[in-house]
């Protein structure tokens, strides 16, 4: 995937032109010309980013320069100690996690981890976990419960890996167990969809008291490509599938699935990691503050009711 | 012909395996033409290759429970169209067609019943209804079934046959996985038994939620059971899949199932398992 997205090209071109004029003529000499161009840039940004389609958001959510879990850990947390392995089979590098401090409070963090380049992506399996990744995540979350620490999870995966070893070692069981055990975890859980929320492989670390989404993140029952392949036998109709499935953060908020949308910098989180992390910090602080006074029993009850309500149906008398 | 295989008046045959009206049928697995009466006598199992044909939810329930003991619950729950989903067809039209083809309101039937005299809450999937897919109604009916088991303090049995979460309700379908799994956490806390019976096929979001969470997980022979479908896996890894991959026997070998049970043995096996759970505890549960 190219770093420049098609719909962003006019914006990036304008930005380059402004930078060129600045470099060639100096700030003072070109203030007038730059001012006009910057005004045009603002209007263009408003137009493009104010009316993103579901597919454009999917592209931002998958942007190769988007901050991943370990980047967000570094920007948001102190004293991070990564813990590895499921104590059964192996260490799945598509899921990372460990102990950390968030604003002076100990927390356990878990997240899907995509790679930044081909080599890392192979090691991280493009953020698609095997069962041992989910079992590692559960082990860490249960560690948090045992010692009364909150859990924060960052969701960013195309989905659980569909492979031979994954099936042999119980991919479905690993996901299912996480759903059930997270439902009963006697400690606060906050999940944030930071990029791609791909199906059961995303939900497996997403049964939380609060589920948040970054503004351009997506969350869906199946990838837009997978949906298009099933509906029309043609994965290239993914943009249409993304629209039909209502995969965007505003859609999910309207459907009552998520508890908040975390704003991203203009153009997406990849344009300014610090600003994106800053907004996320504010949201996490607020939600942790609300959950902290609750008893373990209340937290489990709250989580149960949150998911129990979800569903739209008729029941004629 | 055993009473529980008799076709009831007006009851539709399952849509997947269309058994021709006649003396002979073609097996879905070995493709042999076999004598129909022989298939029926064996509980709709191929006499040549022992493949258990897919059967409807009503046939399934009739084959398992004490005669006349099934009382359906939540029968009126029916789908809406929260996403206003329309691909080549409207979602509402697909639901309508499925209702007509199966004579059911949704992809799962649930209620109370008895097996060998033991009371239980039973839910059975109808694969003929949009591939047994799970969306809001299926998730709600299963959750209510679990809550009913808690209320009545009786065991739960779910018979799965499903392609997974239903795309047409998008994220709402995905969330039914969390909803049912959360309800099963409560059932487990109450120390009430849950027996999961997997039949052909059980895949996707159904496998990755309630289906793999049984205290006892059993499957019919040769059933396709997995998270990802075999085609997706083959396309991902770009190599042919091993013989028997993702079939019941493969899962048993890999430690994912408690047991594989022939169809004609299912009722008796369930009775024994239920008798175990109904027996007096040697000491009170902690």
Coordinates of C-alpha atoms in Angstrom, one line a residue:
Chain A
X1 CA 0.0 0.0 0.0
X2 CA 1.5 3.4 -1.0
X3 CA 2.0 5.9 1.8
X4 CA 0.1 8.5 -0.2
X5 CA -3.6 7.7 -0.5
X6 CA -5.4 8.7 -3.7
X7 CA -7.9 11.0 -2.1
X8 CA -5.2 12.9 -0.2
X9 CA -3.1 13.7 -3.3
X10 CA -4.4 17.2 -3.8
X11 CA -3.8 18.0 -0.2
X12 CA -0.3 16.6 -0.2
X13 CA 0.5 18.5 -3.4
X14 CA -0.6 21.8 -2.0
X15 CA 1.4 21.1 1.2
X16 CA 4.5 20.5 -0.9
X17 CA 4.0 23.7 -2.9
X18 CA 3.8 25.7 0.3
X19 CA 6.9 24.1 1.6
X20 CA 8.7 24.8 -1.7
X21 CA 7.8 28.4 -1.8
X22 CA 8.9 28.7 1.9
X23 CA 12.2 27.2 1.1
X24 CA 12.8 29.2 -2.1
X25 CA 11.7 32.6 -1.0
X26 CA 11.9 32.7 2.7
X27 CA 9.1 33.3 5.2
X28 CA 8.9 37.1 5.0
X29 CA 9.1 37.5 1.2
X30 CA 6.3 35.0 0.5
X31 CA 3.9 35.6 3.4
X32 CA 1.1 36.8 1.1
X33 CA 1.3 34.0 -1.3
X34 CA 1.7 31.4 1.5
X35 CA -1.2 32.9 3.4
X36 CA -3.6 32.4 0.5
X37 CA -2.3 28.9 -0.2
X38 CA -2.7 27.9 3.4
X39 CA -6.3 29.2 3.4
X40 CA -6.9 27.0 0.4
X41 CA -5.3 24.1 2.1
X42 CA -7.5 24.5 5.2
X43 CA -10.6 24.5 3.0
X44 CA -9.5 21.5 1.0
X45 CA -8.7 19.6 4.2
X46 CA -12.1 20.4 5.6
X47 CA -13.8 19.2 2.4
X48 CA -11.8 16.0 2.1
X49 CA -11.6 14.9 5.7
X50 CA -15.0 16.2 6.6
X51 CA -16.7 13.8 4.3
X52 CA -14.6 10.7 4.3
X53 CA -16.3 7.6 2.8
X54 CA -16.2 4.3 4.8
X55 CA -13.5 3.0 2.4
X56 CA -11.3 6.1 2.7
X57 CA -11.5 5.7 6.5
X58 CA -10.5 2.0 6.0
X59 CA -7.4 3.2 4.1
X60 CA -6.5 5.7 6.9
X61 CA -7.1 2.9 9.5
X62 CA -4.6 0.7 7.6
X63 CA -2.2 3.5 6.8
X64 CA 1.4 2.1 6.9
X65 CA 2.5 5.0 9.0
X66 CA -0.3 4.9 11.5
X67 CA 0.9 4.5 15.1
X68 CA 0.8 0.9 16.2
X69 CA 0.4 -0.6 19.7
X70 CA 4.1 -0.3 20.7
X71 CA 4.2 3.3 19.4
X72 CA 1.2 4.2 21.5
X73 CA 2.6 2.3 24.5
X74 CA 5.8 4.5 24.2
X75 CA 3.9 7.7 23.8
X76 CA 1.3 7.0 26.6
X77 CA 3.0 4.8 29.2
X78 CA 6.0 4.8 31.5
X79 CA 8.0 1.8 32.8
X80 CA 6.8 -0.6 30.2
X81 CA 7.9 -4.2 30.7
X82 CA 7.0 -6.4 27.8
X83 CA 5.9 -9.9 28.8
X84 CA 6.0 -12.7 26.3
X85 CA 4.4 -16.1 25.6
X86 CA 1.4 -18.1 26.5
X87 CA 3.3 -20.6 28.7
X88 CA 1.9 -23.4 26.5
X89 CA 3.2 -23.3 23.0
X90 CA 5.0 -20.0 22.0
X91 CA 5.2 -16.3 21.8
X92 CA 2.9 -14.7 19.2
X93 CA 4.5 -11.4 18.1
X94 CA 1.2 -10.3 16.5
X95 CA 0.0 -9.5 20.0
X96 CA 2.2 -7.6 22.5
X97 CA 1.6 -6.8 26.1
X98 CA 3.0 -6.2 29.5
X99 CA 3.2 -4.1 32.6
X100 CA 3.3 -0.4 32.6
X101 CA 2.3 2.9 34.3
X102 CA -0.4 5.2 33.0
X103 CA -0.3 8.6 34.7
X104 CA 1.3 7.1 37.7
X105 CA -1.1 4.1 37.9
X106 CA 0.0 0.5 37.2
X107 CA -1.9 -1.0 34.3
X108 CA -1.7 -4.1 32.1
X109 CA -1.6 -3.3 28.4
X110 CA -2.3 -5.6 25.5
X111 CA -2.5 -4.9 21.8
X112 CA -2.3 -6.3 18.3
X113 CA 1.0 -5.3 16.7
X114 CA 1.5 -4.8 13.0
X115 CA 4.9 -4.4 11.4
X116 CA 6.4 -1.3 9.9
X117 CA 8.2 -2.9 7.0
X118 CA 8.1 -6.3 5.2
X119 CA 10.6 -8.0 7.5
X120 CA 8.8 -6.9 10.7
X121 CA 5.4 -7.6 9.1
X122 CA 6.5 -11.2 8.5
X123 CA 7.6 -11.5 12.1
X124 CA 4.4 -10.0 13.3
X125 CA 2.3 -11.9 10.8
X126 CA 0.7 -8.6 9.6
X127 CA -1.0 -8.3 13.0
X128 CA -2.9 -11.5 12.6
X129 CA -2.7 -13.6 15.8
X130 CA -2.5 -17.3 16.3
X131 CA -4.2 -18.9 19.3
X132 CA -1.1 -18.4 21.4
X133 CA -1.4 -14.7 20.9
X134 CA -4.9 -14.7 22.4
X135 CA -3.8 -17.0 25.2
X136 CA -0.9 -14.7 26.0
X137 CA -3.4 -11.8 26.1
X138 CA -5.7 -13.7 28.4
X139 CA -2.8 -14.7 30.7
X140 CA -1.8 -11.0 31.0
X141 CA -5.4 -9.9 31.6
X142 CA -5.8 -12.5 34.3
X143 CA -2.5 -11.2 35.9
X144 CA -4.1 -7.8 36.0
X145 CA -7.2 -9.2 37.7
X146 CA -5.1 -11.1 40.2
X147 CA -3.3 -7.9 41.3
X148 CA -6.3 -5.6 40.9
X149 CA -4.9 -3.5 38.0
X150 CA -6.9 -2.1 35.1
X151 CA -6.5 -3.5 31.6
X152 CA -6.1 -1.4 28.5
X153 CA -6.2 -3.1 25.1
X154 CA -5.5 -1.6 21.7
X155 CA -7.2 -3.3 18.8
X156 CA -5.6 -3.2 15.3
X157 CA -5.8 -6.4 13.3
X158 CA -7.1 -7.6 9.9
X159 CA -8.4 -10.6 11.8
X160 CA -7.3 -13.8 13.5
X161 CA -4.9 -15.7 11.2
X162 CA -6.6 -18.3 9.0
X163 CA -3.9 -21.0 8.8
X164 CA -3.2 -24.7 9.4
X165 CA -1.4 -24.3 12.7
X166 CA -4.0 -21.8 14.0
X167 CA -6.8 -24.3 13.4
X168 CA -4.8 -27.2 14.8
X169 CA -4.1 -25.4 18.0
X170 CA -7.7 -24.1 18.5
X171 CA -8.1 -20.6 17.1
X172 CA -11.8 -20.7 17.7
X173 CA -11.4 -22.0 21.2
X174 CA -8.8 -19.4 22.1
X175 CA -11.1 -16.5 20.9
X176 CA -14.2 -18.0 22.5
X177 CA -12.4 -18.4 25.9
X178 CA -11.2 -14.8 25.8
X179 CA -14.7 -13.6 25.2
X180 CA -16.1 -15.5 28.1
X181 CA -13.2 -14.8 30.5
X182 CA -13.1 -11.1 29.7
X183 CA -16.8 -10.9 30.4
X184 CA -16.1 -12.1 33.9
X185 CA -12.8 -10.3 34.6
X186 CA -13.0 -8.5 38.0
X187 CA -11.1 -5.4 37.1
X188 CA -11.7 -2.4 34.8
X189 CA -11.2 -3.0 31.0
X190 CA -10.9 -0.3 28.4
X191 CA -10.5 -1.3 24.8
X192 CA -9.6 1.1 22.0
X193 CA -9.9 0.3 18.3
X194 CA -6.9 2.2 17.1
X195 CA -6.8 0.9 13.5
X196 CA -8.5 -2.1 12.0
X197 CA -11.0 -4.0 14.1
X198 CA -11.2 -7.2 12.1
X199 CA -13.9 -9.5 13.3
X200 CA -13.6 -12.1 16.0
X201 CA -9.8 -11.6 16.1
X202 CA -10.4 -8.1 17.2
X203 CA -13.3 -8.8 19.6
X204 CA -11.1 -11.4 21.4
X205 CA -9.4 -8.6 23.2
X206 CA -12.4 -6.2 23.1
X207 CA -14.9 -7.3 25.7
X208 CA -14.5 -4.2 27.8
X209 CA -16.4 -1.8 30.1
X210 CA -15.6 0.9 27.7
X211 CA -15.0 0.5 24.0
X212 CA -13.5 3.5 22.2
X213 CA -12.5 4.1 18.6
X214 CA -10.1 6.5 17.1
X215 CA -11.9 8.7 14.7
X216 CA -10.8 6.9 11.5
X217 CA -10.6 3.4 12.9
X218 CA -12.9 0.7 11.5
X219 CA -14.6 -2.2 13.2
X220 CA -16.5 -4.9 11.4
X221 CA -17.8 -8.5 11.4
X222 CA -15.7 -9.4 8.4
X223 CA -13.2 -7.4 6.3
X224 CA -14.6 -5.3 3.5
X225 CA -12.7 -7.5 1.1
X226 CA -14.1 -10.7 2.6
X227 CA -17.6 -9.4 2.6
X228 CA -17.3 -8.3 -1.1
X229 CA -15.9 -11.7 -2.1
X230 CA -18.8 -13.5 -0.5
X231 CA -21.5 -11.1 -1.8
X232 CA -20.3 -10.5 -5.3
X233 CA -17.4 -12.9 -5.7
X234 CA -15.2 -9.9 -6.2
X235 CA -13.0 -8.5 -3.5
X236 CA -12.4 -5.3 -5.5
X237 CA -15.9 -4.2 -4.4
X238 CA -14.6 -3.7 -0.9
X239 CA -15.5 0.0 -0.9
X240 CA -19.1 -0.8 -1.4
X241 CA -19.0 -3.6 1.2
X242 CA -17.4 -1.2 3.7
X243 CA -20.3 1.3 3.2
X244 CA -23.0 -1.4 3.5
X245 CA -21.6 -2.9 6.7
X246 CA -21.3 0.5 8.6
X247 CA -17.8 0.1 9.7
X248 CA -16.8 3.6 10.8
X249 CA -16.6 5.1 14.2
X250 CA -19.6 7.5 13.8
X251 CA -21.6 4.5 12.5
X252 CA -20.8 2.4 15.5
X253 CA -21.5 5.2 17.9
X254 CA -24.9 5.6 16.3
X255 CA -25.5 1.9 16.6
X256 CA -24.7 2.1 20.3
X257 CA -21.7 -0.3 20.0
X258 CA -19.0 2.1 21.2
X259 CA -18.8 4.5 24.1
X260 CA -16.7 7.2 22.5
X261 CA -14.8 8.5 19.5
X262 CA -11.3 9.8 20.0
X263 CA -10.5 12.7 17.6
X264 CA -7.5 12.3 15.4
X265 CA -5.2 15.1 14.0
X266 CA -6.3 16.6 10.7
X267 CA -5.5 14.0 8.0
X268 CA -5.3 11.1 10.4
X269 CA -3.2 9.8 13.3
X270 CA -0.2 9.1 11.0
X271 CA 0.1 12.9 10.4
X272 CA 0.9 13.6 14.1
X273 CA 1.5 10.7 16.5
X274 CA 1.9 12.9 19.5
X275 CA -1.4 14.7 19.0
X276 CA -3.2 11.4 18.4
X277 CA -1.7 9.9 21.6
X278 CA -2.5 13.1 23.5
X279 CA -6.2 12.8 22.6
X280 CA -6.2 9.2 23.5
X281 CA -4.5 10.0 26.8
X282 CA -7.3 12.4 27.7
X283 CA -10.0 9.8 26.9
X284 CA -8.3 7.0 28.8
X285 CA -7.8 9.2 31.8
X286 CA -11.5 10.2 31.9
X287 CA -12.8 6.6 31.5
X288 CA -10.4 5.2 34.0
X289 CA -11.4 7.9 36.5
X290 CA -15.1 6.8 36.0
X291 CA -14.4 3.1 36.4
X292 CA -11.9 3.2 39.3
X293 CA -14.4 3.6 42.1
X294 CA -16.5 0.6 41.0
X295 CA -16.3 -2.7 42.8
X296 CA -15.2 -5.8 40.9
X297 CA -18.8 -7.0 41.0
X298 CA -20.1 -3.8 39.6
X299 CA -17.5 -3.8 36.8
X300 CA -18.6 -7.4 35.8
X301 CA -22.3 -6.4 36.0
X302 CA -21.7 -3.2 33.9
X303 CA -19.8 -5.1 31.2
X304 CA -22.5 -7.8 31.1
X305 CA -25.3 -5.2 30.7
X306 CA -23.3 -3.4 28.0
X307 CA -23.1 -6.4 25.7
X308 CA -26.5 -7.9 26.8
X309 CA -28.3 -5.0 25.3
X310 CA -26.8 -5.3 21.9
X311 CA -29.1 -6.5 19.2
X312 CA -32.0 -5.2 17.1
X313 CA -35.1 -7.4 16.6
X314 CA -38.9 -7.5 16.7
X315 CA -41.0 -9.5 19.0
X316 CA -44.6 -9.3 18.0
X317 CA -47.1 -10.1 20.8
Chain B
X1 CA -39.1 -46.2 9.8
X2 CA -38.5 -44.9 13.3
X3 CA -41.0 -42.4 14.6
X4 CA -38.6 -39.6 14.9
X5 CA -37.5 -39.7 11.3
X6 CA -41.1 -39.5 10.0
X7 CA -41.9 -36.5 7.9
X8 CA -44.6 -34.5 9.6
X9 CA -47.4 -33.0 7.6
X10 CA -46.3 -29.8 6.0
X11 CA -42.7 -30.0 7.4
X12 CA -40.0 -28.9 5.0
X13 CA -37.1 -31.1 4.2
X14 CA -33.7 -29.4 4.9
X15 CA -32.7 -27.2 2.0
X16 CA -29.0 -28.3 1.7
X17 CA -29.6 -32.0 1.0
X18 CA -32.6 -32.1 -1.1
X19 CA -33.7 -35.7 -0.9
X20 CA -35.6 -36.4 -4.1
X21 CA -39.0 -37.9 -3.6
X22 CA -38.3 -41.4 -4.5
X23 CA -36.6 -44.6 -3.6
X24 CA -33.0 -43.5 -4.1
X25 CA -30.9 -40.6 -2.8
X26 CA -27.5 -39.3 -3.6
X27 CA -25.0 -39.0 -0.7
X28 CA -23.6 -35.5 -0.2
X29 CA -20.2 -36.9 0.8
X30 CA -19.5 -40.1 -1.2
X31 CA -21.9 -39.2 -4.1
X32 CA -23.1 -42.8 -4.1
X33 CA -26.7 -43.4 -5.0
X34 CA -28.2 -45.1 -1.9
X35 CA -31.5 -46.6 -0.9
X36 CA -33.6 -44.0 0.8
X37 CA -35.3 -46.2 3.3
X38 CA -31.9 -47.4 4.4
X39 CA -30.8 -43.8 4.9
X40 CA -33.9 -43.0 6.9
X41 CA -33.6 -46.1 9.0
X42 CA -30.0 -45.0 10.0
X43 CA -31.3 -41.6 11.1
X44 CA -30.4 -39.9 7.8
X45 CA -26.9 -41.4 7.7
X46 CA -25.4 -42.7 4.4
X47 CA -25.3 -46.5 4.6
X48 CA -22.1 -46.6 2.5
X49 CA -19.8 -43.9 4.0
X50 CA -21.6 -43.2 7.3
X51 CA -21.8 -39.5 6.5
X52 CA -24.6 -38.0 8.6
X53 CA -26.8 -35.9 6.2
X54 CA -27.6 -32.4 7.3
X55 CA -31.0 -32.4 9.0
X56 CA -33.4 -29.6 10.0
X57 CA -33.6 -28.1 13.5
X58 CA -37.0 -29.8 14.0
X59 CA -35.7 -33.2 12.9
X60 CA -32.7 -32.7 15.1
X61 CA -34.8 -31.9 18.2
X62 CA -37.2 -34.8 17.5
X63 CA -34.2 -37.2 17.2
X64 CA -32.8 -36.2 20.6
X65 CA -35.5 -35.5 23.1
X66 CA -38.2 -37.6 24.8
X67 CA -41.2 -37.7 22.6
X68 CA -43.4 -34.7 22.9
X69 CA -41.2 -33.0 25.5
X70 CA -40.0 -30.1 23.5
X71 CA -41.7 -26.8 24.3
X72 CA -40.5 -23.9 22.2
X73 CA -39.7 -20.5 23.6
X74 CA -39.2 -17.1 22.1
X75 CA -40.7 -18.4 18.9
X76 CA -41.8 -15.0 17.7
X77 CA -38.5 -13.2 17.7
X78 CA -37.8 -12.0 14.2
X79 CA -35.1 -10.0 12.4
X80 CA -35.2 -6.4 11.6
X81 CA -32.9 -4.6 9.2
X82 CA -30.8 -2.2 11.3
X83 CA -28.3 -1.5 8.6
X84 CA -30.8 -1.3 5.7
X85 CA -28.5 -3.8 4.0
X86 CA -29.0 -4.4 0.4
X87 CA -26.5 -6.2 -1.9
X88 CA -27.9 -8.1 -4.9
X89 CA -31.0 -8.6 -2.8
X90 CA -32.4 -6.8 0.2
X91 CA -31.7 -8.3 3.6
X92 CA -35.4 -8.3 4.4
X93 CA -36.1 -10.3 1.2
X94 CA -33.4 -12.8 2.1
X95 CA -35.0 -13.3 5.5
X96 CA -38.4 -13.6 4.0
X97 CA -37.2 -16.3 1.6
X98 CA -35.4 -18.1 4.4
X99 CA -38.6 -18.1 6.4
X100 CA -40.6 -19.5 3.5
X101 CA -38.0 -22.2 2.7
X102 CA -37.6 -23.5 6.3
X103 CA -41.0 -22.7 7.9
X104 CA -39.1 -21.1 10.7
X105 CA -38.8 -17.5 12.0
X106 CA -35.0 -17.6 12.4
X107 CA -31.9 -19.8 12.3
X108 CA -32.2 -21.3 15.7
X109 CA -35.0 -23.0 17.6
X110 CA -34.9 -23.0 21.4
X111 CA -37.0 -24.2 24.3
X112 CA -37.2 -26.7 27.1
X113 CA -37.2 -30.5 26.7
X114 CA -36.3 -33.8 28.4
X115 CA -33.8 -36.4 27.5
X116 CA -34.1 -39.7 29.3
X117 CA -36.3 -37.8 31.7
X118 CA -33.7 -35.2 32.5
X119 CA -35.0 -31.7 32.0
X120 CA -32.8 -29.3 29.9
X121 CA -32.8 -26.1 27.9
X122 CA -32.2 -27.0 24.2
X123 CA -31.3 -24.8 21.2
X124 CA -30.8 -26.3 17.7
X125 CA -29.6 -24.5 14.6
X126 CA -31.3 -24.6 11.3
X127 CA -28.6 -24.5 8.6
X128 CA -31.2 -24.0 5.9
X129 CA -32.0 -20.5 7.3
X130 CA -29.3 -18.3 5.8
X131 CA -26.6 -20.9 6.5
X132 CA -27.5 -21.0 10.2
X133 CA -25.9 -17.6 10.5
X134 CA -26.0 -15.7 13.8
X135 CA -27.3 -12.1 14.0
X136 CA -29.4 -10.2 16.6
X137 CA -32.2 -12.8 16.9
X138 CA -30.0 -15.8 17.2
X139 CA -27.8 -14.1 19.7
X140 CA -30.9 -13.0 21.7
X141 CA -32.6 -16.4 21.6
X142 CA -29.4 -18.2 22.8
X143 CA -28.8 -15.6 25.5
X144 CA -32.4 -16.0 26.7
X145 CA -31.9 -19.8 26.6
X146 CA -28.9 -19.5 28.8
X147 CA -30.7 -17.2 31.2
X148 CA -33.6 -19.7 31.3
X149 CA -31.2 -22.5 32.2
X150 CA -30.0 -20.3 35.1
X151 CA -33.5 -19.5 36.2
X152 CA -34.6 -23.1 36.1
X153 CA -31.3 -24.4 37.3
X154 CA -31.2 -27.1 34.5
X155 CA -28.5 -28.0 32.0
X156 CA -28.1 -26.3 28.6
X157 CA -27.5 -28.1 25.3
X158 CA -26.8 -26.2 22.1
X159 CA -26.7 -28.0 18.7
X160 CA -24.7 -25.9 16.3
X161 CA -24.9 -25.9 12.5
X162 CA -23.8 -22.5 11.3
X163 CA -21.5 -20.7 8.9
X164 CA -20.9 -18.0 11.5
X165 CA -21.9 -14.4 12.0
X166 CA -24.4 -12.9 9.6
X167 CA -22.8 -10.1 7.5
X168 CA -26.1 -8.4 6.9
X169 CA -26.3 -7.2 10.5
X170 CA -22.7 -6.2 10.5
X171 CA -21.2 -5.3 13.8
X172 CA -24.4 -6.3 15.6
X173 CA -23.8 -9.9 14.6
X174 CA -20.2 -9.8 15.8
X175 CA -21.3 -8.5 19.2
X176 CA -23.6 -11.5 19.6
X177 CA -20.4 -13.6 20.1
X178 CA -19.6 -11.5 23.2
X179 CA -23.2 -11.4 24.4
X180 CA -23.6 -15.2 24.3
X181 CA -20.1 -15.8 25.8
X182 CA -20.9 -13.4 28.6
X183 CA -24.1 -15.2 29.4
X184 CA -22.2 -18.5 29.4
X185 CA -19.8 -17.0 32.0
X186 CA -22.8 -16.5 34.2
X187 CA -24.0 -20.1 33.6
X188 CA -20.5 -21.3 34.6
X189 CA -20.5 -19.2 37.7
X190 CA -23.8 -20.8 38.6
X191 CA -22.1 -24.2 38.1
X192 CA -24.7 -25.3 35.6
X193 CA -23.6 -27.7 32.8
X194 CA -23.4 -26.7 29.2
X195 CA -23.1 -29.4 26.5
X196 CA -22.2 -28.2 23.1
X197 CA -22.9 -30.5 20.1
X198 CA -21.2 -29.5 16.9
X199 CA -22.7 -30.7 13.6
X200 CA -21.8 -30.1 10.0
X201 CA -20.8 -27.3 9.5
X202 CA -19.8 -25.2 12.5
X203 CA -17.5 -22.4 11.6
X204 CA -16.6 -18.7 12.1
X205 CA -18.1 -16.6 14.8
X206 CA -20.3 -19.5 16.1
X207 CA -17.3 -21.7 16.7
X208 CA -15.3 -18.8 18.1
X209 CA -17.9 -18.1 20.8
X210 CA -20.5 -20.4 22.5
X211 CA -19.8 -23.5 20.4
X212 CA -16.3 -24.1 21.8
X213 CA -17.3 -23.2 25.4
X214 CA -19.0 -26.4 26.4
X215 CA -18.2 -28.2 29.6
X216 CA -18.5 -31.2 27.3
X217 CA -18.0 -30.6 23.5
X218 CA -19.1 -33.4 21.2
X219 CA -19.4 -33.6 17.5
X220 CA -21.1 -35.8 14.8
X221 CA -18.6 -37.7 12.6
X222 CA -17.1 -35.9 9.6
X223 CA -18.5 -32.5 10.5
X224 CA -16.6 -29.5 9.3
X225 CA -15.6 -27.5 12.3
X226 CA -13.2 -24.6 12.4
X227 CA -12.7 -20.9 12.7
X228 CA -11.8 -20.0 9.2
X229 CA -13.4 -21.8 6.3
X230 CA -11.2 -24.2 4.3
X231 CA -11.4 -22.1 1.1
X232 CA -10.1 -19.0 2.9
X233 CA -7.3 -21.0 4.5
X234 CA -6.3 -22.6 1.2
X235 CA -6.2 -19.2 -0.4
X236 CA -4.2 -17.7 2.4
X237 CA -1.5 -20.4 2.7
X238 CA -1.6 -21.2 -1.0
X239 CA -1.2 -25.0 -0.6
X240 CA -3.7 -27.8 -0.6
X241 CA -5.2 -28.7 2.8
X242 CA -4.4 -32.1 4.4
X243 CA -6.9 -34.9 4.1
X244 CA -9.6 -34.6 6.8
X245 CA -8.5 -31.2 7.9
X246 CA -11.1 -29.4 10.1
X247 CA -13.2 -32.5 10.3
X248 CA -14.5 -33.8 13.7
X249 CA -11.9 -36.6 13.8
X250 CA -9.1 -34.1 13.1
X251 CA -10.3 -31.9 15.9
X252 CA -10.5 -34.9 18.3
X253 CA -7.0 -35.8 17.4
X254 CA -5.8 -32.3 18.1
X255 CA -7.5 -32.2 21.5
X256 CA -10.2 -29.7 20.6
X257 CA -13.2 -32.1 21.2
X258 CA -14.2 -34.4 24.0
X259 CA -15.8 -37.0 21.8
X260 CA -17.2 -37.8 18.4
X261 CA -20.5 -39.6 18.5
X262 CA -22.4 -41.4 15.8
X263 CA -25.9 -39.9 15.2
X264 CA -27.7 -43.0 16.4
X265 CA -25.7 -42.9 19.7
X266 CA -26.3 -39.2 20.4
X267 CA -29.4 -39.5 22.5
X268 CA -28.0 -42.2 24.7
X269 CA -24.7 -40.3 25.1
X270 CA -26.5 -37.1 26.0
X271 CA -28.6 -39.0 28.5
X272 CA -25.5 -40.4 30.2
X273 CA -23.8 -37.0 30.4
X274 CA -27.0 -35.4 31.7
X275 CA -27.3 -38.2 34.3
X276 CA -23.8 -37.5 35.4
X277 CA -24.6 -33.9 36.0
X278 CA -27.9 -34.7 37.6
X279 CA -26.3 -37.1 40.1
X280 CA -25.8 -36.0 43.7
X281 CA -22.6 -34.1 44.4
X282 CA -20.1 -35.9 46.6
X283 CA -19.7 -32.5 48.4
X284 CA -21.3 -29.1 47.9
X285 CA -19.8 -27.0 45.1
X286 CA -17.5 -24.3 46.5

